[in-house]
């Protein structure tokens, strides 16, 4: 994934975090986002990560990382412990979609979710041309992708409606990490949502 | 930097070479949690590495049920040659190892009530001149921490860079952060639990009953009879040992293999696992003190920092100022990962600093003593971030 895009995604999330707020980053990897939220925004950060190598890297970064599997929910984390619970570019890899969204809004007051938009025009072109899409935000081949769920902005918003989740804000980015304002489900490659109850 | 030639004994290389124990006497009486007062006491300890001028690089290693102060290196015989007595956590201590003695000053101490030199049931009771035996008080994790704090004073250490331990040793590390919040900067709580489960206590009680009902126990005053309750101690250790291993590991290591000549339909040793357990039991009974074993298991049973906080662990841990590394092992069923996560979630609830790692290991509870590369990398990486 490109550095520019990582930053664009993280820039938005960082702008939503106020000093002193508690943030839980699910699938935090080596803790880069948390480190930024701690250093730049004065947040109190925790991460959940499953992979051994990433957990080790997060410890090397001085991150409060809790090793665990998101598919098992967030059992043990108390209700309303966090101001923001972040799931960055991970929802499409989670099998129990509704459960994780519910869990995020149980332990946090706000869920921040970003995911690749399958209806991005280049992806549509790829499928029209007979091939599964490979792009900045969907960088895998069909046979090695960790992604389990392929969905669009409209699909996600329909799920939010079904789950009675309130969309507080939505920002959509193109492949270069620029904000998209028109036709987001067609021109947007990555979507970032703030959700509440 | 000082260089020391690696020390080999057999095919095991020690990181710190030959070591010698030291002894400190504390004349000030120690008031114990369970009532009673120790009029004064000795602690035996070993150190590895060099205490820096600021005295800010000290790590205390707390031992588990059967451990002692001899954490690393070899003890020497009367001619100064290394004996086979390798420290119980040697694989983690030394130059370039996770507890890097080029950087840290590492302290191992034998707990009060122990049987390796610190004041314990076999020590003379000043009131009678005879061994304390059954009259030695039951000591708790809190009492140990209190006595270890006196050792820290003795060594001039205001605050430990880290206090760490596995199992019962992890409980002491946790208790340190509660008894002396300002004196612990990091706590490494490994293969531990916030308190024992009923099942844990049940195992401990069967072990204690094995000792208490041994005719050679003499109500704990066996020293005067010049006997030792070897059968009871052996059974206690055999039972304990089963709970430290995992089912998979036992299956892999021993399976249903028979010893040579077995198949007599009798009750002698036939299966390899029986042979192994009896060997472990005998070895342990030969060197350990039954009164110490009883007290160590009681200290485990009583440990429960949340008890005074309506069983609310988060409230109990709120006063800790340390940063935590909590480590659990997937096949540890005696102190399972779920139990470690209770500690982690209480700390997260409070907004305290904690990292939690679950190590894939086949070795059950004993995993914390093993040289697992990822496990040691975690401890190493964490300790590298500890500022001195």
XYZ file of C-alpha atoms in Angstrom:
585
model
C 0.000 0.000 0.000
C 1.327 3.429 -0.852
C 2.733 5.668 1.848
C 0.822 8.669 0.438
C -2.458 6.884 0.843
C -1.642 5.603 4.312
C -1.016 9.153 5.341
C -4.238 10.418 3.778
C -6.229 7.814 5.657
C -4.343 8.509 8.887
C -4.558 12.296 8.404
C -8.347 12.126 8.550
C -8.394 9.858 11.567
C -5.818 12.006 13.368
C -7.923 15.112 12.732
C -10.863 13.474 14.538
C -8.932 12.637 17.720
C -8.752 15.245 20.464
C -5.903 15.488 22.978
C -6.267 13.096 25.902
C -8.871 10.931 24.189
C -8.629 7.159 24.370
C -8.272 5.317 21.089
C -8.426 1.580 20.393
C -6.955 0.556 17.026
C -8.139 -2.876 15.890
C -5.624 -4.653 13.696
C -3.056 -2.045 14.700
C -0.119 -3.707 12.921
C 3.159 -2.220 14.130
C 1.249 0.630 15.772
C 2.156 3.383 13.262
C -1.263 5.039 13.461
C -1.357 4.856 17.255
C 2.167 6.191 17.520
C 1.081 9.151 15.428
C -2.077 9.712 17.486
C -0.026 9.566 20.685
C 2.840 11.773 19.466
C 0.843 14.324 17.476
C -2.559 14.321 19.132
C -1.684 13.447 22.723
C -4.075 10.511 22.634
C -3.977 7.512 24.953
C -3.681 4.607 22.573
C -4.213 0.844 22.663
C -4.055 -1.631 19.813
C -5.265 -5.154 19.143
C -3.196 -7.307 16.803
C -3.073 -11.015 16.049
C 0.169 -11.531 14.103
C 3.264 -12.286 16.199
C 5.637 -10.236 14.056
C 3.353 -7.176 14.159
C 2.886 -7.484 17.932
C 6.657 -7.556 18.346
C 7.025 -4.500 16.099
C 4.342 -2.677 18.079
C 6.203 -3.416 21.326
C 9.371 -2.068 19.723
C 7.361 1.093 18.967
C 6.337 1.339 22.609
C 2.669 0.716 21.829
C 0.150 -0.701 24.294
C -0.651 -3.702 22.130
C -2.956 -6.512 23.197
C -2.531 -9.706 21.218
C -5.876 -11.158 20.209
C -8.190 -12.263 17.436
C -10.860 -9.799 16.292
C -13.024 -12.683 15.103
C -13.551 -13.520 18.764
C -14.927 -10.051 19.410
C -13.612 -7.734 22.078
C -14.479 -9.889 25.082
C -12.871 -8.551 28.227
C -12.803 -4.933 27.069
C -15.282 -3.029 29.197
C -18.190 -1.032 27.768
C -17.586 2.594 26.774
C -13.852 2.497 27.559
C -12.713 4.397 24.438
C -13.575 7.642 22.673
C -12.737 6.157 19.273
C -12.384 2.569 18.104
C -10.560 2.406 14.771
C -10.791 -0.358 12.179
C -8.561 0.826 9.356
C -8.640 -1.166 6.089
C -9.540 -4.310 7.987
C -13.345 -4.691 7.929
C -13.148 -6.446 4.554
C -10.947 -9.153 6.127
C -13.272 -9.854 9.056
C -15.740 -12.701 8.801
C -18.137 -11.593 11.548
C -18.885 -8.135 10.161
C -21.917 -7.228 12.236
C -20.420 -8.562 15.435
C -17.237 -6.528 15.151
C -19.154 -3.336 14.338
C -21.416 -3.962 17.333
C -18.414 -4.644 19.561
C -16.686 -1.446 18.423
C -19.670 0.619 19.512
C -19.954 -1.312 22.748
C -16.411 -0.558 23.932
C -16.224 2.872 22.276
C -18.422 5.885 21.784
C -17.408 6.224 18.157
C -16.330 3.714 15.527
C -13.942 4.859 12.806
C -14.033 2.455 9.855
C -12.129 2.653 6.595
C -12.376 0.162 3.736
C -11.694 -0.165 -0.010
C -14.677 0.667 -2.220
C -15.335 -2.229 -4.535
C -17.494 0.056 -6.743
C -14.612 2.411 -7.517
C -14.695 3.038 -11.256
C -11.395 1.288 -11.967
C -12.643 -1.778 -10.113
C -15.830 -1.717 -12.158
C -13.734 -1.452 -15.334
C -11.635 -4.427 -14.284
C -14.711 -6.576 -13.727
C -16.239 -5.338 -16.979
C -13.014 -6.423 -18.655
C -13.445 -9.840 -17.111
C -10.833 -9.679 -14.348
C -11.018 -9.130 -10.596
C -9.665 -5.685 -9.718
C -6.151 -5.032 -8.412
C -5.528 -1.451 -7.286
C -3.817 0.730 -4.678
C -6.560 -0.132 -2.205
C -7.152 -3.697 -3.388
C -3.522 -4.661 -3.917
C -3.966 -8.444 -3.920
C -4.703 -11.071 -6.525
C -7.891 -13.081 -6.024
C -5.884 -16.128 -4.930
C -3.853 -14.454 -2.212
C -6.127 -11.753 -0.899
C -6.845 -11.651 2.839
C -10.123 -9.924 1.962
C -13.257 -11.962 2.625
C -15.919 -9.330 2.005
C -16.281 -7.210 -1.117
C -18.649 -4.283 -0.676
C -19.312 -0.715 -1.708
C -20.190 2.548 0.006
C -23.870 1.896 -0.730
C -23.649 -1.644 0.659
C -21.980 -0.420 3.824
C -24.508 2.340 4.353
C -27.341 -0.149 3.900
C -25.788 -2.283 6.653
C -25.479 0.771 8.899
C -29.181 1.437 8.371
C -30.045 -2.174 9.170
C -27.897 -2.083 12.330
C -29.273 1.374 13.253
C -25.773 2.857 13.273
C -25.582 6.620 12.847
C -23.156 7.869 10.187
C -21.610 10.976 11.750
C -19.206 11.716 8.947
C -18.007 10.162 5.720
C -14.865 11.028 3.792
C -13.922 9.387 0.517
C -10.479 9.318 -1.075
C -9.247 8.499 -4.551
C -6.199 6.312 -5.263
C -3.885 9.292 -4.826
C -5.349 10.035 -1.414
C -7.240 13.172 -2.554
C -10.689 13.891 -1.127
C -13.545 12.968 -3.442
C -16.701 15.058 -3.176
C -18.705 14.096 -6.276
C -20.036 10.608 -7.044
C -18.146 9.016 -4.152
C -19.339 5.471 -4.868
C -17.911 5.781 -8.391
C -14.869 8.004 -7.914
C -13.833 6.955 -4.387
C -11.259 4.201 -3.837
C -11.178 4.310 -0.024
C -13.989 5.302 2.343
C -13.560 6.497 5.929
C -16.609 6.654 8.216
C -17.306 7.894 11.724
C -20.151 5.909 13.230
C -22.151 6.206 16.432
C -25.256 4.808 17.988
C 32.610 -3.078 28.728
C 33.855 -6.215 30.410
C 34.240 -9.400 28.434
C 33.783 -12.768 29.977
C 34.571 -16.028 28.249
C 31.451 -18.124 27.703
C 31.173 -20.830 30.296
C 30.225 -24.292 29.192
C 29.072 -27.138 31.319
C 28.189 -30.145 29.238
C 26.662 -28.588 26.157
C 24.892 -25.708 27.876
C 26.459 -22.281 27.714
C 25.760 -19.944 30.580
C 25.545 -16.224 29.988
C 27.089 -15.212 33.295
C 29.579 -17.955 34.207
C 30.343 -18.773 37.839
C 28.255 -17.000 40.428
C 28.184 -16.847 44.201
C 25.326 -16.117 46.571
C 25.381 -13.263 49.072
C 23.517 -12.917 52.328
C 21.919 -9.879 53.931
C 20.621 -9.755 57.507
C 17.660 -7.566 58.419
C 17.381 -6.934 62.138
C 14.171 -4.901 61.984
C 11.192 -7.160 62.812
C 8.811 -7.906 59.936
C 5.092 -7.761 60.701
C 3.359 -10.388 58.582
C 0.029 -10.072 56.827
C -1.302 -13.268 58.361
C -0.451 -12.107 61.884
C 2.754 -12.734 63.725
C 6.113 -11.045 63.556
C 9.451 -12.316 62.322
C 11.979 -10.897 64.793
C 14.570 -10.502 62.041
C 15.544 -12.446 58.971
C 18.179 -13.230 56.356
C 17.766 -13.098 52.609
C 20.138 -14.908 50.266
C 20.543 -13.391 46.823
C 22.660 -13.380 43.671
C 23.408 -10.504 41.325
C 24.532 -10.409 37.697
C 25.847 -7.383 35.814
C 26.823 -4.068 37.371
C 24.663 -1.558 39.202
C 25.135 1.782 37.452
C 26.019 5.005 39.284
C 22.431 6.259 39.175
C 21.283 2.843 40.462
C 18.618 2.927 37.801
C 19.356 -0.305 35.933
C 18.282 -2.928 38.450
C 15.894 -5.760 37.613
C 14.468 -7.976 40.316
C 13.670 -11.549 39.264
C 11.110 -13.181 41.549
C 10.963 -16.946 41.736
C 8.050 -19.342 41.537
C 7.052 -22.187 43.818
C 10.197 -24.280 43.674
C 12.710 -21.655 42.562
C 15.332 -19.730 44.450
C 17.908 -16.950 44.193
C 20.125 -18.930 41.817
C 18.617 -17.516 38.630
C 21.619 -17.733 36.313
C 25.140 -19.056 35.971
C 26.862 -21.947 37.686
C 27.702 -22.257 41.333
C 31.280 -23.329 42.015
C 32.618 -26.251 43.978
C 35.249 -25.865 46.704
C 37.976 -25.726 44.057
C 36.267 -22.915 42.139
C 35.185 -25.227 39.315
C 31.645 -24.928 37.979
C 29.171 -27.497 39.265
C 26.180 -28.822 37.330
C 24.012 -26.381 39.285
C 22.811 -24.090 36.500
C 20.441 -21.238 37.422
C 16.752 -21.928 36.791
C 16.311 -19.057 34.311
C 19.843 -18.978 32.922
C 18.623 -18.932 29.314
C 17.257 -15.394 29.669
C 20.119 -13.730 31.593
C 23.542 -12.696 30.309
C 25.404 -10.578 27.818
C 23.225 -10.193 24.706
C 20.333 -12.081 26.267
C 16.948 -10.492 27.072
C 18.070 -9.599 30.604
C 21.247 -8.161 29.174
C 23.913 -8.003 31.858
C 25.858 -5.465 29.769
C 22.971 -3.132 30.487
C 21.090 -4.363 33.529
C 21.953 -5.279 37.099
C 19.902 -8.401 37.739
C 18.997 -9.552 41.248
C 17.662 -12.986 42.211
C 16.487 -13.559 45.778
C 15.386 -16.598 47.746
C 12.004 -15.823 49.287
C 11.328 -15.743 52.966
C 10.196 -19.183 54.094
C 12.353 -20.768 51.419
C 14.833 -23.581 51.797
C 17.869 -22.290 49.920
C 19.448 -20.027 52.500
C 16.924 -17.324 53.332
C 15.225 -17.559 56.707
C 12.689 -20.376 56.580
C 11.157 -23.271 58.459
C 14.498 -25.092 58.769
C 16.220 -22.005 60.237
C 16.664 -21.788 64.016
C 13.824 -20.121 65.869
C 15.524 -17.518 68.089
C 12.965 -18.233 70.824
C 13.923 -21.893 71.176
C 17.187 -22.336 69.318
C 15.568 -25.263 67.514
C 14.362 -25.186 63.887
C 11.131 -23.243 63.408
C 9.446 -26.195 61.716
C 5.666 -25.925 61.928
C 5.973 -22.707 63.947
C 7.368 -20.762 61.014
C 4.562 -18.399 60.054
C 2.635 -18.603 56.815
C 4.077 -15.859 54.621
C 2.218 -14.151 51.789
C 3.159 -12.562 48.480
C 2.761 -9.177 50.215
C 5.223 -10.250 52.918
C 7.742 -11.340 50.304
C 7.486 -8.002 48.525
C 7.942 -6.203 51.853
C 11.084 -8.240 52.571
C 12.387 -7.740 49.018
C 11.948 -3.983 49.470
C 14.336 -4.207 52.421
C 16.831 -5.915 50.122
C 16.362 -3.073 47.604
C 17.132 -0.597 50.428
C 20.185 -2.651 51.358
C 21.427 -2.491 47.741
C 20.666 1.241 47.527
C 18.020 0.743 44.858
C 15.233 3.331 45.156
C 13.278 2.054 42.170
C 13.626 -1.077 40.071
C 13.891 -0.573 36.324
C 11.779 -3.728 36.257
C 10.431 -6.427 38.511
C 9.635 -9.658 36.744
C 8.720 -13.253 37.305
C 6.780 -16.229 35.989
C 3.865 -17.943 37.726
C 4.057 -17.150 41.459
C 6.990 -14.895 40.502
C 4.651 -12.941 38.214
C 2.282 -12.459 41.131
C 5.132 -10.906 43.112
C 5.916 -8.569 40.208
C 2.246 -7.529 40.188
C 2.201 -7.081 43.972
C 5.322 -4.904 43.801
C 3.421 -2.403 41.642
C 0.716 -2.244 44.311
C 2.794 -2.296 47.502
C 5.429 0.131 46.197
C 3.989 1.952 43.157
C 6.845 4.461 43.102
C 9.557 1.832 43.263
C 8.738 -0.158 40.088
C 9.003 1.354 36.620
C 8.123 -1.796 34.674
C 6.477 -5.052 35.697
C 6.835 -8.197 33.578
C 4.056 -10.516 34.670
C 4.539 -13.863 32.946
C 2.320 -16.976 33.040
C 0.548 -15.564 36.069
C -2.991 -14.845 37.241
C -4.685 -12.195 39.397
C -5.603 -14.992 41.816
C -5.847 -18.763 41.786
C -8.967 -20.527 40.548
C -10.758 -23.073 42.720
C -9.170 -25.799 40.572
C -5.691 -24.382 41.253
C -6.354 -24.323 44.997
C -7.694 -27.872 44.805
C -4.463 -29.104 43.214
C -2.460 -27.290 45.868
C -4.470 -28.841 48.649
C -4.008 -32.373 47.357
C -0.275 -31.649 47.260
C -0.380 -30.347 50.822
C -2.396 -33.337 52.026
C 0.257 -35.634 50.584
C 2.826 -33.914 52.815
C 0.640 -33.399 55.893
C -0.398 -37.072 55.993
C 3.112 -38.454 55.547
C 3.989 -40.194 58.854
C 7.473 -38.677 58.620
C 6.020 -35.145 58.643
C 5.569 -35.127 62.440
C 3.312 -32.077 62.310
C 6.092 -30.117 60.645
C 8.701 -30.850 63.338
C 10.406 -33.635 61.403
C 13.846 -32.018 61.745
C 13.944 -33.075 65.408
C 13.184 -36.653 64.404
C 15.958 -36.628 61.842
C 13.579 -37.726 59.083
C 11.995 -35.982 56.105
C 8.523 -36.554 54.650
C 9.952 -37.688 51.329
C 6.929 -39.668 50.194
C 4.585 -36.743 50.656
C 6.895 -34.256 49.016
C 7.448 -36.626 46.123
C 3.723 -37.073 45.550
C 3.170 -33.330 45.812
C 5.772 -32.707 43.151
C 4.477 -35.449 40.865
C 1.006 -33.923 40.992
C 2.361 -30.420 40.467
C 4.463 -31.549 37.559
C 1.445 -32.968 35.725
C -0.209 -29.564 35.909
C 2.855 -27.744 34.578
C 2.917 -29.757 31.345
C 0.423 -29.854 28.512
C -1.486 -32.918 27.364
C -0.008 -32.602 23.858
C 3.506 -32.298 25.190
C 3.111 -35.362 27.405
C 1.671 -37.306 24.480
C 4.561 -36.278 22.276
C 7.300 -36.789 24.859
C 6.065 -40.036 26.406
C 2.929 -41.221 24.655
C 2.038 -44.688 25.866
C 5.584 -45.931 25.541
C 6.569 -48.716 27.892
C 9.879 -49.153 29.600
C 11.995 -52.179 28.769
C 10.697 -55.327 30.455
C 7.296 -53.833 31.177
C 4.057 -55.725 30.701
C 3.977 -57.605 33.976
C 0.478 -56.386 34.888
C 1.924 -55.169 38.161
C 2.310 -51.773 39.774
C 5.959 -51.106 39.172
C 7.030 -48.420 36.750
C 5.834 -49.531 33.323
C 4.997 -46.489 31.258
C 7.651 -43.900 30.459
C 5.496 -41.125 31.913
C 5.471 -42.940 35.265
C 9.214 -43.226 35.209
C 9.562 -39.550 34.379
C 7.228 -38.374 37.137
C 8.848 -40.584 39.759
C 12.254 -39.300 38.743
C 11.054 -35.699 39.007
C 9.405 -36.446 42.361
C 12.505 -38.105 43.790
C 14.813 -35.399 42.539
C 12.675 -32.706 44.099
C 12.056 -34.494 47.396
C 15.796 -34.912 47.751
C 16.473 -31.198 47.837
C 13.303 -29.371 48.848
C 11.820 -28.706 52.274
C 8.273 -29.902 52.968
C 7.455 -26.953 55.240
C 8.597 -24.563 52.536
C 6.425 -26.340 49.964
C 3.380 -25.967 52.208
C 4.021 -22.255 52.646
C 4.708 -21.515 48.980
C 1.425 -23.137 47.974
C -0.423 -21.186 50.682
C 1.087 -17.940 49.428
C -0.270 -18.827 45.987
C -3.730 -19.641 47.349
C -4.029 -16.440 49.376
C -2.835 -14.054 46.661
C -5.826 -11.960 45.634
C -5.203 -8.220 45.319
C -8.844 -7.581 44.334
C -10.197 -9.059 47.577
C -10.129 -5.716 49.408
C -11.809 -3.998 46.440
C -15.052 -6.005 46.215
C -13.308 -8.331 43.728
C -12.904 -5.390 41.350
C -9.450 -6.014 39.879
C -9.394 -2.707 37.997
C -9.861 -0.776 41.236
C -7.214 -2.928 42.922
C -4.652 -2.197 40.200
C -5.479 1.505 39.893
C -2.693 2.545 42.235
C 0.065 0.912 40.134
C 2.365 3.400 38.397
C 4.423 0.832 36.484
C 4.150 -0.016 32.816
C 3.285 -3.668 32.258
C 4.253 -6.481 29.952
C 1.923 -9.428 30.451
C 2.808 -12.724 28.761
C 0.794 -15.943 28.619
C 1.272 -19.272 26.850
C -1.376 -20.976 24.726
C -1.022 -24.453 26.270
C -0.758 -23.263 29.888
C -3.889 -24.634 31.511
C -2.720 -24.062 35.078
C -2.461 -20.276 34.517
C -4.298 -19.924 31.232
C -4.154 -16.929 28.860
C -7.688 -16.014 29.982
C -6.319 -15.351 33.464
C -3.582 -13.074 32.136
C -6.174 -11.212 30.075
C -8.056 -10.401 33.296
C -5.001 -8.444 34.404
C -4.644 -6.825 30.977
C -8.269 -5.726 30.747
C -8.220 -4.290 34.244
C -5.187 -2.202 33.284
C -6.757 -1.132 29.971
C -9.925 -0.181 31.847
C -7.820 2.116 34.019
C -5.918 3.602 31.087
C -2.647 2.123 32.388
C 0.185 1.129 30.082
C 0.244 -2.552 29.176
C 1.352 -4.806 26.353
C -0.002 -8.339 26.215
C 1.505 -11.198 24.265
C 0.211 -14.731 23.894
C 2.987 -17.124 22.983
C 2.317 -20.273 20.969
C 4.101 -22.918 22.948
C 3.687 -26.636 23.462
C 5.178 -26.696 26.951
C 2.211 -25.761 29.146
C 2.844 -23.716 32.277
C 6.548 -24.576 32.147
C 6.805 -22.617 28.876
C 7.912 -19.526 30.764
C 11.200 -21.272 31.553
C 11.825 -22.403 27.981
C 14.113 -20.879 25.413
C 11.372 -20.063 22.887
C 12.777 -17.597 20.327
C 9.628 -15.493 19.939
C 9.025 -15.352 23.695
C 12.583 -14.232 24.371
C 12.351 -11.724 21.496
C 9.283 -10.199 23.159
C 11.025 -9.824 26.527
C 14.185 -8.564 24.834
C 12.302 -6.009 22.721
C 10.311 -4.791 25.702
C 13.370 -4.441 27.957
C 15.314 -2.599 25.253
C 12.759 0.187 25.616
C 13.254 0.435 29.368
C 15.063 3.708 29.943
C 17.899 3.628 32.462
